Amino acid sequence: QVELMESGGGSVQAGGSLTLSCVASGYTYSSACMGWFRQTPGKEREGIAAIYTGSGTTWYDRSVSGRFTISRESARNTVSLRMDNLNVGDSGTYYCAVLSPPSESRCGLWSAFTLWGQGTQVTVSS
């Protein structure tokens, strides 16, 4: 059974930075398609970043491109999301997700993700 555990959420002032981390335990594939989604107040959950750990290929939603960086960590099936230049509109609940079984060709399709973590809260104040 795959379990996703997010960490690193918190509060920050506009213009600041936060880094989120996610570990996918019980994920037995050697490579993983892992991503980050967020749900902001009044909106549906949306995909914002994804990475295929085997190749390091990344995908971003335009709303975070250039400000957020998703990366794979040395520990297996662990990814982080560095968020820079945060603004109030980035506030919300951030979810780690995986596509299982993994597929690099589908990794950039937000609708393809199949499993999500419990989420971690990010609050950006002005």
PDB file of N, CA and C in Angstrom, residues 54-125:
ATOM      1  N   GLY A  54      13.001   9.061 -12.770  1.00  0.00           N
ATOM      2  CA  GLY A  54      13.987   8.328 -13.547  1.00  0.00           C
ATOM      3  C   GLY A  54      14.818   9.211 -14.452  1.00  0.00           C
ATOM      4  N   SER A  55      14.182  10.195 -15.075  1.00  0.00           N
ATOM      5  CA  SER A  55      14.881  11.068 -16.020  1.00  0.00           C
ATOM      6  C   SER A  55      15.108  12.474 -15.475  1.00  0.00           C
ATOM      7  N   GLY A  56      14.338  12.843 -14.451  1.00  0.00           N
ATOM      8  CA  GLY A  56      14.414  14.210 -13.937  1.00  0.00           C
ATOM      9  C   GLY A  56      13.578  15.195 -14.730  1.00  0.00           C
ATOM     10  N   THR A  57      12.827  14.712 -15.703  1.00  0.00           N
ATOM     11  CA  THR A  57      11.968  15.599 -16.487  1.00  0.00           C
ATOM     12  C   THR A  57      10.898  16.214 -15.597  1.00  0.00           C
ATOM     13  N   THR A  58      10.643  17.504 -15.783  1.00  0.00           N
ATOM     14  CA  THR A  58       9.681  18.219 -14.954  1.00  0.00           C
ATOM     15  C   THR A  58       8.605  18.890 -15.797  1.00  0.00           C
ATOM     16  N   TRP A  59       7.459  19.140 -15.162  1.00  0.00           N
ATOM     17  CA  TRP A  59       6.352  19.850 -15.762  1.00  0.00           C
ATOM     18  C   TRP A  59       5.826  20.851 -14.744  1.00  0.00           C
ATOM     19  N   TYR A  60       5.385  22.013 -15.221  1.00  0.00           N
ATOM     20  CA  TYR A  60       4.852  23.051 -14.340  1.00  0.00           C
ATOM     21  C   TYR A  60       3.598  23.671 -14.934  1.00  0.00           C
ATOM     22  N   ASP A  61       2.697  24.048 -14.043  1.00  0.00           N
ATOM     23  CA  ASP A  61       1.587  24.887 -14.473  1.00  0.00           C
ATOM     24  C   ASP A  61       2.123  26.304 -14.649  1.00  0.00           C
ATOM     25  N   ARG A  62       1.530  27.049 -15.549  1.00  0.00           N
ATOM     26  CA  ARG A  62       2.027  28.390 -15.845  1.00  0.00           C
ATOM     27  C   ARG A  62       1.957  29.309 -14.627  1.00  0.00           C
ATOM     28  N   SER A  63       1.052  29.014 -13.701  1.00  0.00           N
ATOM     29  CA  SER A  63       0.877  29.882 -12.536  1.00  0.00           C
ATOM     30  C   SER A  63       2.075  29.842 -11.581  1.00  0.00           C
ATOM     31  N   VAL A  64       2.894  28.790 -11.687  1.00  0.00           N
ATOM     32  CA  VAL A  64       4.027  28.665 -10.775  1.00  0.00           C
ATOM     33  C   VAL A  64       5.359  28.584 -11.516  1.00  0.00           C
ATOM     34  N   SER A  65       5.320  28.467 -12.828  1.00  0.00           N
ATOM     35  CA  SER A  65       6.545  28.342 -13.607  1.00  0.00           C
ATOM     36  C   SER A  65       7.461  29.544 -13.375  1.00  0.00           C
ATOM     37  N   GLY A  66       8.715  29.262 -13.076  1.00  0.00           N
ATOM     38  CA  GLY A  66       9.676  30.317 -12.813  1.00  0.00           C
ATOM     39  C   GLY A  66       9.778  30.694 -11.347  1.00  0.00           C
ATOM     40  N   ARG A  67       8.801  30.262 -10.536  1.00  0.00           N
ATOM     41  CA  ARG A  67       8.827  30.563  -9.106  1.00  0.00           C
ATOM     42  C   ARG A  67       8.992  29.293  -8.261  1.00  0.00           C
ATOM     43  N   PHE A  68       8.421  28.193  -8.734  1.00  0.00           N
ATOM     44  CA  PHE A  68       8.477  26.927  -8.006  1.00  0.00           C
ATOM     45  C   PHE A  68       9.425  25.971  -8.724  1.00  0.00           C
ATOM     46  N   THR A  69      10.111  25.142  -7.937  1.00  0.00           N
ATOM     47  CA  THR A  69      11.020  24.149  -8.496  1.00  0.00           C
ATOM     48  C   THR A  69      10.772  22.809  -7.829  1.00  0.00           C
ATOM     49  N   ILE A  70      10.439  21.806  -8.636  1.00  0.00           N
ATOM     50  CA  ILE A  70      10.284  20.460  -8.121  1.00  0.00           C
ATOM     51  C   ILE A  70      11.576  19.696  -8.401  1.00  0.00           C
ATOM     52  N   SER A  71      12.009  18.916  -7.437  1.00  0.00           N
ATOM     53  CA  SER A  71      13.261  18.179  -7.619  1.00  0.00           C
ATOM     54  C   SER A  71      13.189  16.842  -6.896  1.00  0.00           C
ATOM     55  N   ARG A  72      13.992  15.915  -7.369  1.00  0.00           N
ATOM     56  CA  ARG A  72      14.072  14.607  -6.734  1.00  0.00           C
ATOM     57  C   ARG A  72      15.196  14.638  -5.708  1.00  0.00           C
ATOM     58  N   GLU A  73      15.002  13.944  -4.639  1.00  0.00           N
ATOM     59  CA  GLU A  73      15.994  13.882  -3.588  1.00  0.00           C
ATOM     60  C   GLU A  73      16.771  12.571  -3.689  1.00  0.00           C
ATOM     61  N   SER A  74      17.863  12.499  -2.946  1.00  0.00           N
ATOM     62  CA  SER A  74      18.697  11.305  -3.007  1.00  0.00           C
ATOM     63  C   SER A  74      17.970  10.077  -2.464  1.00  0.00           C
ATOM     64  N   ALA A  75      17.115  10.289  -1.494  1.00  0.00           N
ATOM     65  CA  ALA A  75      16.331   9.167  -0.958  1.00  0.00           C
ATOM     66  C   ALA A  75      15.313   8.737  -2.002  1.00  0.00           C
ATOM     67  N   ARG A  76      15.111   7.455  -2.101  1.00  0.00           N
ATOM     68  CA  ARG A  76      14.221   6.924  -3.126  1.00  0.00           C
ATOM     69  C   ARG A  76      12.802   7.414  -2.938  1.00  0.00           C
ATOM     70  N   ASN A  77      12.193   7.785  -4.053  1.00  0.00           N
ATOM     71  CA  ASN A  77      10.791   8.202  -4.065  1.00  0.00           C
ATOM     72  C   ASN A  77      10.525   9.353  -3.096  1.00  0.00           C
ATOM     73  N   THR A  78      11.438  10.297  -3.090  1.00  0.00           N
ATOM     74  CA  THR A  78      11.303  11.512  -2.293  1.00  0.00           C
ATOM     75  C   THR A  78      11.503  12.711  -3.203  1.00  0.00           C
ATOM     76  N   VAL A  79      10.560  13.625  -3.145  1.00  0.00           N
ATOM     77  CA  VAL A  79      10.673  14.836  -3.958  1.00  0.00           C
ATOM     78  C   VAL A  79      10.408  16.044  -3.082  1.00  0.00           C
ATOM     79  N   SER A  80      10.897  17.174  -3.534  1.00  0.00           N
ATOM     80  CA  SER A  80      10.655  18.418  -2.816  1.00  0.00           C
ATOM     81  C   SER A  80      10.108  19.455  -3.790  1.00  0.00           C
ATOM     82  N   LEU A  81       9.485  20.465  -3.237  1.00  0.00           N
ATOM     83  CA  LEU A  81       8.958  21.576  -4.023  1.00  0.00           C
ATOM     84  C   LEU A  81       9.427  22.858  -3.346  1.00  0.00           C
ATOM     85  N   ARG A  82      10.348  23.538  -3.978  1.00  0.00           N
ATOM     86  CA  ARG A  82      10.804  24.826  -3.453  1.00  0.00           C
ATOM     87  C   ARG A  82       9.935  25.909  -4.073  1.00  0.00           C
ATOM     88  N   MET A  83       9.368  26.732  -3.209  1.00  0.00           N
ATOM     89  CA  MET A  83       8.455  27.781  -3.648  1.00  0.00           C
ATOM     90  C   MET A  83       9.062  29.128  -3.294  1.00  0.00           C
ATOM     91  N   ASP A  84       9.389  29.906  -4.312  1.00  0.00           N
ATOM     92  CA  ASP A  84       9.975  31.235  -4.128  1.00  0.00           C
ATOM     93  C   ASP A  84       9.000  32.312  -4.551  1.00  0.00           C
ATOM     94  N   ASN A  85       9.248  33.509  -4.058  1.00  0.00           N
ATOM     95  CA  ASN A  85       8.426  34.663  -4.423  1.00  0.00           C
ATOM     96  C   ASN A  85       6.939  34.367  -4.250  1.00  0.00           C
ATOM     97  N   LEU A  86       6.610  33.823  -3.095  1.00  0.00           N
ATOM     98  CA  LEU A  86       5.228  33.455  -2.821  1.00  0.00           C
ATOM     99  C   LEU A  86       4.337  34.692  -2.730  1.00  0.00           C
ATOM    100  N   ASN A  87       3.105  34.538  -3.165  1.00  0.00           N
ATOM    101  CA  ASN A  87       2.127  35.610  -3.021  1.00  0.00           C
ATOM    102  C   ASN A  87       0.873  35.081  -2.329  1.00  0.00           C
ATOM    103  N   VAL A  88       0.003  35.982  -1.956  1.00  0.00           N
ATOM    104  CA  VAL A  88      -1.190  35.610  -1.195  1.00  0.00           C
ATOM    105  C   VAL A  88      -2.017  34.567  -1.942  1.00  0.00           C
ATOM    106  N   GLY A  89      -2.029  34.658  -3.257  1.00  0.00           N
ATOM    107  CA  GLY A  89      -2.788  33.710  -4.067  1.00  0.00           C
ATOM    108  C   GLY A  89      -2.261  32.298  -4.032  1.00  0.00           C
ATOM    109  N   ASP A  90      -1.071  32.101  -3.486  1.00  0.00           N
ATOM    110  CA  ASP A  90      -0.509  30.762  -3.366  1.00  0.00           C
ATOM    111  C   ASP A  90      -0.975  30.045  -2.104  1.00  0.00           C
ATOM    112  N   SER A  91      -1.697  30.741  -1.251  1.00  0.00           N
ATOM    113  CA  SER A  91      -2.182  30.135  -0.014  1.00  0.00           C
ATOM    114  C   SER A  91      -3.164  29.015  -0.319  1.00  0.00           C
ATOM    115  N   GLY A  92      -3.048  27.927   0.436  1.00  0.00           N
ATOM    116  CA  GLY A  92      -3.958  26.817   0.232  1.00  0.00           C
ATOM    117  C   GLY A  92      -3.386  25.538   0.798  1.00  0.00           C
ATOM    118  N   THR A  93      -4.031  24.439   0.463  1.00  0.00           N
ATOM    119  CA  THR A  93      -3.558  23.132   0.888  1.00  0.00           C
ATOM    120  C   THR A  93      -2.812  22.481  -0.265  1.00  0.00           C
ATOM    121  N   TYR A  94      -1.611  22.029   0.015  1.00  0.00           N
ATOM    122  CA  TYR A  94      -0.751  21.431  -0.997  1.00  0.00           C
ATOM    123  C   TYR A  94      -0.700  19.922  -0.788  1.00  0.00           C
ATOM    124  N   TYR A  95      -0.901  19.194  -1.884  1.00  0.00           N
ATOM    125  CA  TYR A  95      -0.958  17.746  -1.837  1.00  0.00           C
ATOM    126  C   TYR A  95       0.142  17.137  -2.708  1.00  0.00           C
ATOM    127  N   CYS A  96       0.796  16.148  -2.178  1.00  0.00           N
ATOM    128  CA  CYS A  96       1.704  15.336  -2.963  1.00  0.00           C
ATOM    129  C   CYS A  96       0.890  14.247  -3.658  1.00  0.00           C
ATOM    130  N   ALA A  97       1.320  13.846  -4.843  1.00  0.00           N
ATOM    131  CA  ALA A  97       0.589  12.830  -5.587  1.00  0.00           C
ATOM    132  C   ALA A  97       1.549  11.962  -6.385  1.00  0.00           C
ATOM    133  N   VAL A  98       1.103  10.763  -6.679  1.00  0.00           N
ATOM    134  CA  VAL A  98       1.872   9.877  -7.538  1.00  0.00           C
ATOM    135  C   VAL A  98       0.974   9.297  -8.609  1.00  0.00           C
ATOM    136  N   LEU A  99       1.586   8.914  -9.706  1.00  0.00           N
ATOM    137  CA  LEU A  99       0.895   8.212 -10.763  1.00  0.00           C
ATOM    138  C   LEU A  99       1.359   6.761 -10.673  1.00  0.00           C
ATOM    139  N   SER A 100       0.443   5.869 -10.445  1.00  0.00           N
ATOM    140  CA  SER A 100       0.802   4.470 -10.269  1.00  0.00           C
ATOM    141  C   SER A 100      -0.064   3.597 -11.155  1.00  0.00           C
ATOM    142  N   PRO A 101       0.552   2.714 -11.971  1.00  0.00           N
ATOM    143  CA  PRO A 101       1.999   2.571 -12.137  1.00  0.00           C
ATOM    144  C   PRO A 101       2.604   3.772 -12.848  1.00  0.00           C
ATOM    145  N   PRO A 102       3.901   3.997 -12.698  1.00  0.00           N
ATOM    146  CA  PRO A 102       4.532   5.197 -13.247  1.00  0.00           C
ATOM    147  C   PRO A 102       4.566   5.192 -14.770  1.00  0.00           C
ATOM    148  N   SER A 103       4.484   6.364 -15.348  1.00  0.00           N
ATOM    149  CA  SER A 103       4.527   6.534 -16.792  1.00  0.00           C
ATOM    150  C   SER A 103       5.088   7.899 -17.103  1.00  0.00           C
ATOM    151  N   GLU A 104       6.243   7.965 -17.734  1.00  0.00           N
ATOM    152  CA  GLU A 104       6.813   9.270 -18.059  1.00  0.00           C
ATOM    153  C   GLU A 104       5.962   9.990 -19.097  1.00  0.00           C
ATOM    154  N   SER A 105       5.394   9.256 -20.027  1.00  0.00           N
ATOM    155  CA  SER A 105       4.614   9.897 -21.081  1.00  0.00           C
ATOM    156  C   SER A 105       3.340  10.550 -20.551  1.00  0.00           C
ATOM    157  N   ARG A 106       2.847  10.075 -19.416  1.00  0.00           N
ATOM    158  CA  ARG A 106       1.618  10.625 -18.851  1.00  0.00           C
ATOM    159  C   ARG A 106       1.887  11.488 -17.631  1.00  0.00           C
ATOM    160  N   CYS A 107       3.141  11.657 -17.285  1.00  0.00           N
ATOM    161  CA  CYS A 107       3.468  12.331 -16.019  1.00  0.00           C
ATOM    162  C   CYS A 107       3.035  13.789 -16.013  1.00  0.00           C
ATOM    163  N   GLY A 108       2.963  14.425 -17.182  1.00  0.00           N
ATOM    164  CA  GLY A 108       2.553  15.815 -17.231  1.00  0.00           C
ATOM    165  C   GLY A 108       1.051  16.011 -17.325  1.00  0.00           C
ATOM    166  N   LEU A 109       0.299  14.899 -17.268  1.00  0.00           N
ATOM    167  CA  LEU A 109      -1.161  14.987 -17.330  1.00  0.00           C
ATOM    168  C   LEU A 109      -1.717  14.973 -15.910  1.00  0.00           C
ATOM    169  N   TRP A 110      -2.207  16.115 -15.462  1.00  0.00           N
ATOM    170  CA  TRP A 110      -2.675  16.208 -14.075  1.00  0.00           C
ATOM    171  C   TRP A 110      -3.796  15.210 -13.791  1.00  0.00           C
ATOM    172  N   SER A 111      -4.605  14.930 -14.776  1.00  0.00           N
ATOM    173  CA  SER A 111      -5.741  14.027 -14.567  1.00  0.00           C
ATOM    174  C   SER A 111      -5.313  12.571 -14.430  1.00  0.00           C
ATOM    175  N   ALA A 112      -4.057  12.263 -14.734  1.00  0.00           N
ATOM    176  CA  ALA A 112      -3.585  10.877 -14.688  1.00  0.00           C
ATOM    177  C   ALA A 112      -3.167  10.438 -13.294  1.00  0.00           C
ATOM    178  N   PHE A 113      -2.947  11.388 -12.393  1.00  0.00           N
ATOM    179  CA  PHE A 113      -2.467  11.022 -11.056  1.00  0.00           C
ATOM    180  C   PHE A 113      -3.544  10.255 -10.302  1.00  0.00           C
ATOM    181  N   THR A 114      -3.092   9.281  -9.528  1.00  0.00           N
ATOM    182  CA  THR A 114      -4.034   8.342  -8.931  1.00  0.00           C
ATOM    183  C   THR A 114      -4.062   8.329  -7.407  1.00  0.00           C
ATOM    184  N   LEU A 115      -2.997   8.821  -6.778  1.00  0.00           N
ATOM    185  CA  LEU A 115      -2.938   8.768  -5.319  1.00  0.00           C
ATOM    186  C   LEU A 115      -2.492  10.118  -4.779  1.00  0.00           C
ATOM    187  N   TRP A 116      -3.098  10.535  -3.666  1.00  0.00           N
ATOM    188  CA  TRP A 116      -2.745  11.822  -3.055  1.00  0.00           C
ATOM    189  C   TRP A 116      -2.484  11.644  -1.574  1.00  0.00           C
ATOM    190  N   GLY A 117      -1.631  12.531  -1.041  1.00  0.00           N
ATOM    191  CA  GLY A 117      -1.402  12.564   0.385  1.00  0.00           C
ATOM    192  C   GLY A 117      -2.500  13.327   1.091  1.00  0.00           C
ATOM    193  N   GLN A 118      -2.311  13.532   2.380  1.00  0.00           N
ATOM    194  CA  GLN A 118      -3.316  14.213   3.191  1.00  0.00           C
ATOM    195  C   GLN A 118      -3.262  15.725   3.038  1.00  0.00           C
ATOM    196  N   GLY A 119      -2.139  16.232   2.569  1.00  0.00           N
ATOM    197  CA  GLY A 119      -2.024  17.663   2.342  1.00  0.00           C
ATOM    198  C   GLY A 119      -1.316  18.387   3.473  1.00  0.00           C
ATOM    199  N   THR A 120      -0.719  19.502   3.111  1.00  0.00           N
ATOM    200  CA  THR A 120      -0.069  20.372   4.093  1.00  0.00           C
ATOM    201  C   THR A 120      -0.456  21.810   3.774  1.00  0.00           C
ATOM    202  N   GLN A 121      -0.670  22.596   4.798  1.00  0.00           N
ATOM    203  CA  GLN A 121      -1.201  23.949   4.617  1.00  0.00           C
ATOM    204  C   GLN A 121      -0.070  24.943   4.389  1.00  0.00           C
ATOM    205  N   VAL A 122      -0.295  25.828   3.431  1.00  0.00           N
ATOM    206  CA  VAL A 122       0.612  26.944   3.159  1.00  0.00           C
ATOM    207  C   VAL A 122      -0.192  28.225   3.256  1.00  0.00           C
ATOM    208  N   THR A 123       0.276  29.140   4.078  1.00  0.00           N
ATOM    209  CA  THR A 123      -0.398  30.421   4.249  1.00  0.00           C
ATOM    210  C   THR A 123       0.581  31.542   3.962  1.00  0.00           C
ATOM    211  N   VAL A 124       0.224  32.385   3.013  1.00  0.00           N
ATOM    212  CA  VAL A 124       1.059  33.521   2.647  1.00  0.00           C
ATOM    213  C   VAL A 124       0.314  34.795   3.019  1.00  0.00           C
ATOM    214  N   SER A 125       0.944  35.604   3.827  1.00  0.00           N
ATOM    215  CA  SER A 125       0.316  36.843   4.286  1.00  0.00           C
ATOM    216  C   SER A 125       0.962  38.045   3.611  1.00  0.00           C
TER     217      SER A 125
END
